[in-house]
Amino acid sequence: MKNSKTKKILSILLAVMMVVGMIPATAIPVSAANSATIATEYDHLVSELVIDGEETIILTDNPNNETFLSALSFQSDINIKGSGKLTIKINVDDADVISSVTAISSEKSITISESVQIVIDIENYSTSADATGISAASGIYIKDSASVDINIYSVNENYPCLGINTGRGEISIDGDGTKNINISCSFGGICINNYAHDSSSNYNELTKNNGDITIKGTGKVTLKNENKGTGIEVAEGVYNTDGTILIAGDVQITGCTDYGIRNLSAERESSEADIIVSDAILDIHSSNNGIGSRANGIRFNNSDVTIVASTNAIN
């Protein structure tokens, strides 16, 4: 009789464990775990990351000698949302054996939504590593009242430095939240190119992409590049066959020794313009070129445009 009761209790416990194991771990608030845990255990399992308070992740070393170092890395499509503030601070030195450092990365897409605030500060003192604020293999979407503030300093200005970057998708920025990107090295603030995290951990894989860069909404977008590079760009090596840059919001670009905005799609299958500025406020102060297209030119429509450039305003 006693043995029978024991078996029955064990059966009930087993059933409960099976039910619990079937509950999907798809969303976790950051406040449910400390920052170190989030950065190492939970983040790759979730499809939503809820930020409702003020949370800070600080990454100052590379204990596992990772080649590609990321404060938050996801394997799936991730939606970072909520009403709180997430601050990510990264500081790497030349002793760290890394090729790339990224604040937030995904092997698929990244969405930042609702009224969440994302603040990223990267100080990269490695002479052989590139640095990126937000990187996704297949698309980045910032919408609603979400705001993003990215500051990146790299000691080696010749290595890639990217604010927001995707390799095989589109970048869509909308809503009334402000977006500020300040970088101090080559490449640019908002880009589609090969330096985006994918499942093979290869940032340089050439991938065919038809993604657009779209900036609209009432939230102001401010881009500053203190050294080499471009503010907004579809890069040449990405084999982007039909990507368009659409500016339909309030955008201010300063610095940039290459271009303020440039579309270098290798081939265009569409007759649409490479760059469209429509119902926008666009202010470019570049130390070299303002706007450049490779194939189908530039179209302006009902916009307030100011371009100050030392070489070519439009090329």
Short mmCIF file of C-alpha atoms in Angstrom, two decimals:
data_model
loop_
_atom_site.label_atom_id
_atom_site.label_comp_id
_atom_site.label_asym_id
_atom_site.label_seq_id
_atom_site.Cartn_x
_atom_site.Cartn_y
_atom_site.Cartn_z
CA MET A 1 0.00 0.00 0.00
CA LYS A 2 2.79 2.37 1.01
CA ASN A 3 4.70 1.51 -2.16
CA SER A 4 1.58 2.21 -4.23
CA LYS A 5 1.17 5.67 -2.65
CA THR A 6 4.81 6.47 -3.31
CA LYS A 7 4.43 5.53 -6.98
CA LYS A 8 1.31 7.67 -7.24
CA ILE A 9 3.08 10.72 -5.75
CA LEU A 10 6.02 10.26 -8.09
CA SER A 11 3.63 10.01 -11.05
CA ILE A 12 1.95 13.29 -10.05
CA LEU A 13 5.32 15.04 -9.65
CA LEU A 14 6.47 13.77 -13.03
CA ALA A 15 3.28 15.04 -14.68
CA VAL A 16 3.73 18.49 -13.11
CA MET A 17 7.34 18.63 -14.29
CA MET A 18 6.29 17.70 -17.82
CA VAL A 19 3.66 20.46 -17.91
CA VAL A 20 6.13 23.06 -16.62
CA GLY A 21 8.67 21.96 -19.19
CA MET A 22 6.12 22.53 -21.95
CA ILE A 23 5.61 26.21 -21.05
CA PRO A 24 7.58 28.24 -23.64
CA ALA A 25 10.20 30.62 -22.24
CA THR A 26 9.51 33.28 -24.85
CA ALA A 27 9.56 36.45 -22.76
CA ILE A 28 11.42 37.53 -19.67
CA PRO A 29 11.56 40.94 -18.00
CA VAL A 30 15.11 42.16 -17.46
CA SER A 31 14.31 42.78 -13.79
CA ALA A 32 13.82 39.03 -13.32
CA ALA A 33 17.56 38.44 -13.53
CA ASN A 34 20.74 40.38 -12.97
CA SER A 35 22.61 41.89 -15.89
CA ALA A 36 25.35 39.26 -15.93
CA THR A 37 22.74 36.49 -16.19
CA ILE A 38 20.87 38.24 -18.98
CA ALA A 39 24.02 38.64 -21.02
CA THR A 40 25.01 34.99 -20.74
CA GLU A 41 21.99 32.73 -20.18
CA TYR A 42 18.56 34.14 -20.90
CA ASP A 43 18.84 36.45 -23.87
CA HIS A 44 19.31 33.83 -26.59
CA LEU A 45 16.15 31.94 -25.52
CA VAL A 46 13.58 34.73 -25.75
CA SER A 47 11.53 36.39 -28.46
CA GLU A 48 10.67 39.38 -26.26
CA LEU A 49 12.77 41.32 -23.80
CA VAL A 50 10.67 43.60 -21.56
CA ILE A 51 12.35 46.66 -20.05
CA ASP A 52 10.12 48.36 -17.47
CA GLY A 53 12.69 49.81 -15.06
CA GLU A 54 16.22 51.15 -15.39
CA GLU A 55 18.70 48.39 -16.19
CA THR A 56 22.43 48.55 -16.97
CA ILE A 57 24.72 45.98 -18.55
CA ILE A 58 28.45 46.66 -18.24
CA LEU A 59 30.91 44.65 -20.32
CA THR A 60 34.56 45.39 -19.57
CA ASP A 61 36.40 42.13 -20.24
CA ASN A 62 36.35 39.01 -22.38
CA PRO A 63 36.78 36.08 -19.94
CA ASN A 64 35.91 33.40 -22.52
CA ASN A 65 38.14 34.87 -25.25
CA GLU A 66 35.21 35.28 -27.61
CA THR A 67 36.10 36.32 -31.15
CA PHE A 68 32.76 38.08 -31.59
CA LEU A 69 31.86 39.76 -28.33
CA SER A 70 28.26 40.91 -27.71
CA ALA A 71 26.61 42.25 -24.56
CA LEU A 72 23.22 40.90 -25.66
CA SER A 73 23.05 38.29 -28.42
CA PHE A 74 19.91 36.54 -29.67
CA GLN A 75 19.39 33.52 -31.89
CA SER A 76 15.82 34.41 -32.88
CA ASP A 77 13.71 37.39 -33.90
CA ILE A 78 13.70 39.61 -30.82
CA ASN A 79 11.38 42.44 -29.76
CA ILE A 80 12.88 44.71 -27.10
CA LYS A 81 10.02 46.70 -25.61
CA GLY A 82 8.55 48.29 -22.50
CA SER A 83 8.55 51.70 -20.82
CA GLY A 84 11.95 51.55 -19.12
CA LYS A 85 15.57 52.27 -19.97
CA LEU A 86 18.32 49.83 -20.89
CA THR A 87 21.90 51.11 -20.81
CA ILE A 88 24.74 49.03 -22.26
CA LYS A 89 28.32 50.11 -21.59
CA ILE A 90 31.23 48.31 -23.27
CA ASN A 91 34.92 48.97 -22.82
CA VAL A 92 37.50 46.73 -24.52
CA ASP A 93 41.27 47.17 -24.71
CA ASP A 94 43.95 45.95 -27.08
CA ALA A 95 44.69 42.93 -24.90
CA ASP A 96 41.25 41.46 -25.66
CA VAL A 97 41.42 38.88 -28.48
CA ILE A 98 38.36 39.92 -30.46
CA SER A 99 37.46 40.72 -34.05
CA SER A 100 34.19 42.49 -33.34
CA VAL A 101 32.31 43.98 -30.40
CA THR A 102 28.55 44.61 -30.51
CA ALA A 103 26.08 45.87 -27.93
CA ILE A 104 22.94 44.10 -29.25
CA SER A 105 23.04 41.43 -31.97
CA SER A 106 20.66 38.88 -33.46
CA GLU A 107 21.04 36.06 -35.93
CA LYS A 108 17.61 37.08 -37.25
CA SER A 109 15.82 40.43 -36.74
CA ILE A 110 15.66 43.05 -33.98
CA THR A 111 12.59 45.16 -33.17
CA ILE A 112 12.70 48.01 -30.64
CA SER A 113 9.22 49.20 -29.76
CA GLU A 114 6.75 50.85 -27.37
CA SER A 115 8.47 53.59 -25.31
CA VAL A 116 11.65 51.77 -24.33
CA GLN A 117 14.90 53.76 -24.20
CA ILE A 118 18.12 52.12 -25.41
CA VAL A 119 21.43 53.80 -24.55
CA ILE A 120 24.66 52.28 -25.90
CA ASP A 121 28.16 53.51 -25.08
CA ILE A 122 31.12 51.63 -26.60
CA GLU A 123 34.75 52.53 -26.02
CA ASN A 124 36.84 50.33 -28.28
CA TYR A 125 40.57 50.55 -27.60
CA SER A 126 41.36 47.43 -29.61
CA THR A 127 43.39 48.20 -32.73
CA SER A 128 42.05 45.14 -34.57
CA ALA A 129 38.31 45.01 -33.78
CA ASP A 130 35.28 46.70 -35.34
CA ALA A 131 32.46 48.03 -33.17
CA THR A 132 28.69 48.06 -33.73
CA GLY A 133 25.79 49.33 -31.67
CA ILE A 134 22.87 47.24 -33.01
CA SER A 135 23.45 44.46 -35.56
CA ALA A 136 21.02 41.92 -37.03
CA ALA A 137 21.34 39.48 -39.90
CA SER A 138 17.82 39.96 -41.31
CA GLY A 139 16.37 43.34 -40.40
CA ILE A 140 16.12 46.08 -37.76
CA TYR A 141 12.86 47.85 -36.86
CA ILE A 142 12.61 50.83 -34.49
CA LYS A 143 9.06 52.12 -34.01
CA ASP A 144 6.41 53.64 -31.72
CA SER A 145 7.97 55.94 -29.11
CA ALA A 146 11.15 53.92 -28.71
CA SER A 147 14.34 55.99 -28.53
CA VAL A 148 17.91 54.95 -29.29
CA ASP A 149 21.11 56.74 -28.30
CA ILE A 150 24.37 55.20 -29.59
CA ASN A 151 27.87 56.53 -28.96
CA ILE A 152 30.89 54.62 -30.26
CA TYR A 153 34.55 55.55 -29.96
CA SER A 154 37.20 53.40 -31.65
CA VAL A 155 40.91 54.09 -31.28
CA ASN A 156 41.56 52.69 -34.78
CA GLU A 157 39.55 54.89 -37.13
CA ASN A 158 40.27 52.59 -40.09
CA TYR A 159 38.27 49.69 -38.64
CA PRO A 160 34.50 49.53 -39.26
CA CYS A 161 32.34 51.40 -36.82
CA LEU A 162 28.58 51.06 -37.26
CA GLY A 163 25.65 52.46 -35.35
CA ILE A 164 22.74 50.39 -36.74
CA ASN A 165 23.52 47.67 -39.27
CA THR A 166 21.91 44.70 -41.01
CA GLY A 167 23.30 42.31 -43.60
CA ARG A 168 20.32 40.59 -45.25
CA GLY A 169 17.25 42.67 -44.53
CA GLU A 170 15.79 46.12 -44.21
CA ILE A 171 16.16 48.92 -41.70
CA SER A 172 12.94 50.70 -40.79
CA ILE A 173 12.91 53.67 -38.41
CA ASP A 174 9.52 55.15 -37.54
CA GLY A 175 7.54 56.70 -34.69
CA ASP A 176 8.09 59.73 -32.47
CA GLY A 177 11.11 58.56 -30.46
CA THR A 178 14.46 60.27 -31.04
CA LYS A 179 17.44 58.41 -32.48
CA ASN A 180 20.96 59.75 -31.96
CA ILE A 181 24.05 58.04 -33.36
CA ASN A 182 27.54 59.41 -32.80
CA ILE A 183 30.52 57.40 -34.09
CA SER A 184 34.21 58.13 -34.58
CA CYS A 185 35.58 55.77 -37.22
CA SER A 186 34.97 54.41 -40.73
CA PHE A 187 31.71 53.15 -42.26
CA GLY A 188 28.54 54.78 -41.01
CA GLY A 189 25.63 55.42 -38.72
CA ILE A 190 22.79 53.48 -40.40
CA CYS A 191 23.95 50.83 -42.88
CA ILE A 192 23.14 47.73 -44.87
CA ASN A 193 26.36 45.84 -45.50
CA ASN A 194 28.23 42.61 -44.77
CA TYR A 195 29.23 43.42 -41.20
CA ALA A 196 26.14 41.86 -39.60
CA HIS A 197 25.94 38.86 -37.29
CA ASP A 198 24.69 35.64 -38.88
CA SER A 199 24.32 32.03 -37.72
CA SER A 200 27.80 31.12 -38.92
CA SER A 201 29.35 33.96 -36.87
CA ASN A 202 30.85 35.26 -40.09
CA TYR A 203 30.50 39.03 -40.34
CA ASN A 204 31.98 39.19 -43.83
CA GLU A 205 29.83 36.68 -45.68
CA LEU A 206 28.60 38.10 -48.97
CA THR A 207 24.83 37.85 -49.01
CA LYS A 208 22.27 38.91 -51.57
CA ASN A 209 19.83 41.41 -50.08
CA ASN A 210 16.85 43.41 -51.30
CA GLY A 211 16.35 45.46 -48.16
CA ASP A 212 15.51 49.16 -48.00
CA ILE A 213 16.52 51.79 -45.49
CA THR A 214 13.39 53.73 -44.52
CA ILE A 215 13.36 56.66 -42.10
CA LYS A 216 10.02 58.31 -41.37
CA GLY A 217 7.85 59.45 -38.47
CA THR A 218 8.11 62.56 -36.29
CA GLY A 219 11.07 61.50 -34.13
CA LYS A 220 14.27 63.29 -35.14
CA VAL A 221 17.20 61.19 -36.34
CA THR A 222 20.64 62.71 -35.69
CA LEU A 223 23.80 61.14 -37.15
CA LYS A 224 27.34 62.30 -36.56
CA ASN A 225 30.55 60.71 -37.80
CA GLU A 226 33.61 62.47 -36.48
CA ASN A 227 36.08 60.75 -38.82
CA LYS A 228 35.75 58.60 -41.94
CA GLY A 229 32.55 57.17 -43.29
CA THR A 230 28.95 57.88 -44.22
CA GLY A 231 25.81 58.78 -42.33
CA ILE A 232 23.34 56.49 -44.13
CA GLU A 233 24.53 53.88 -46.63
CA VAL A 234 23.76 50.77 -48.62
CA ALA A 235 27.27 49.43 -49.06
CA GLU A 236 28.78 48.22 -52.32
CA GLY A 237 29.85 44.73 -51.27
CA VAL A 238 26.45 43.68 -49.98
CA TYR A 239 25.10 42.74 -53.43
CA ASN A 240 21.92 44.62 -52.64
CA THR A 241 20.05 44.27 -55.94
CA ASP A 242 17.04 46.50 -55.33
CA GLY A 243 17.44 48.42 -52.10
CA THR A 244 16.20 52.01 -51.84
CA ILE A 245 16.97 54.65 -49.24
CA LEU A 246 13.79 56.56 -48.32
CA ILE A 247 14.01 59.67 -46.16
CA ALA A 248 10.52 60.79 -45.09
CA GLY A 249 11.26 62.20 -41.64
CA ASP A 250 13.47 64.71 -39.83
CA VAL A 251 17.13 63.76 -40.39
CA GLN A 252 20.29 65.70 -39.52
CA ILE A 253 23.73 64.44 -40.59
CA THR A 254 27.06 66.07 -39.69
CA GLY A 255 30.70 65.10 -40.21
CA CYS A 256 31.17 62.17 -42.60
CA THR A 257 34.29 62.46 -44.75
CA ASP A 258 32.72 60.28 -47.46
CA TYR A 259 29.00 61.01 -47.90
CA GLY A 260 26.03 62.12 -45.89
CA ILE A 261 23.82 59.56 -47.70
CA ARG A 262 24.98 57.05 -50.29
CA ASN A 263 23.43 54.08 -52.11
CA LEU A 264 26.00 51.78 -53.73
CA SER A 265 23.70 48.91 -54.72
CA ALA A 266 25.74 46.75 -57.07
CA GLU A 267 22.75 46.14 -59.36
CA ARG A 268 19.28 47.63 -59.53
CA GLU A 269 16.39 45.53 -60.83
CA SER A 270 13.96 48.42 -60.37
CA SER A 271 13.75 51.75 -62.18
CA GLU A 272 12.96 53.51 -58.88
CA ALA A 273 15.45 56.09 -57.69
CA ASP A 274 18.29 54.91 -55.47
CA ILE A 275 17.50 57.60 -52.91
CA ILE A 276 14.10 59.22 -52.33
CA VAL A 277 13.62 62.27 -50.13
CA SER A 278 9.89 62.88 -49.72
CA ASP A 279 7.96 65.04 -47.22
CA ALA A 280 11.16 65.29 -45.22
CA ILE A 281 13.40 67.69 -43.37
CA LEU A 282 16.96 66.81 -44.35
CA ASP A 283 20.04 68.69 -43.18
CA ILE A 284 23.49 67.45 -44.27
CA HIS A 285 26.77 69.12 -43.34
CA SER A 286 29.51 66.90 -44.79
CA SER A 287 33.22 67.56 -45.05
CA ASN A 288 33.21 65.93 -48.49
CA ASN A 289 30.03 64.83 -50.35
CA GLY A 290 26.35 65.29 -49.61
CA ILE A 291 24.25 62.62 -51.39
CA GLY A 292 25.50 59.99 -53.84
CA SER A 293 23.77 57.32 -55.94
CA ARG A 294 25.20 54.63 -58.16
CA ALA A 295 22.49 53.67 -60.64
CA ASN A 296 19.09 55.37 -60.73
CA GLY A 297 19.70 58.76 -59.21
CA ILE A 298 17.93 60.76 -56.51
CA ARG A 299 14.35 62.04 -56.29
CA PHE A 300 13.21 64.96 -54.13
CA ASN A 301 9.55 65.60 -53.36
CA ASN A 302 7.99 68.26 -51.13
CA SER A 303 10.97 68.42 -48.78
CA ASP A 304 13.07 70.99 -46.94
CA VAL A 305 16.65 70.07 -47.86
CA THR A 306 19.92 71.72 -46.85
CA ILE A 307 23.22 70.26 -48.09
CA VAL A 308 26.59 71.81 -47.27
CA ALA A 309 29.52 69.84 -48.72
CA SER A 310 33.09 70.75 -49.64
CA THR A 311 33.19 68.61 -52.82
CA ASN A 312 29.79 67.63 -54.25
CA ALA A 313 26.37 68.37 -52.81
CA ILE A 314 24.81 65.73 -55.10
CA ASN A 315 26.85 63.11 -56.92
#
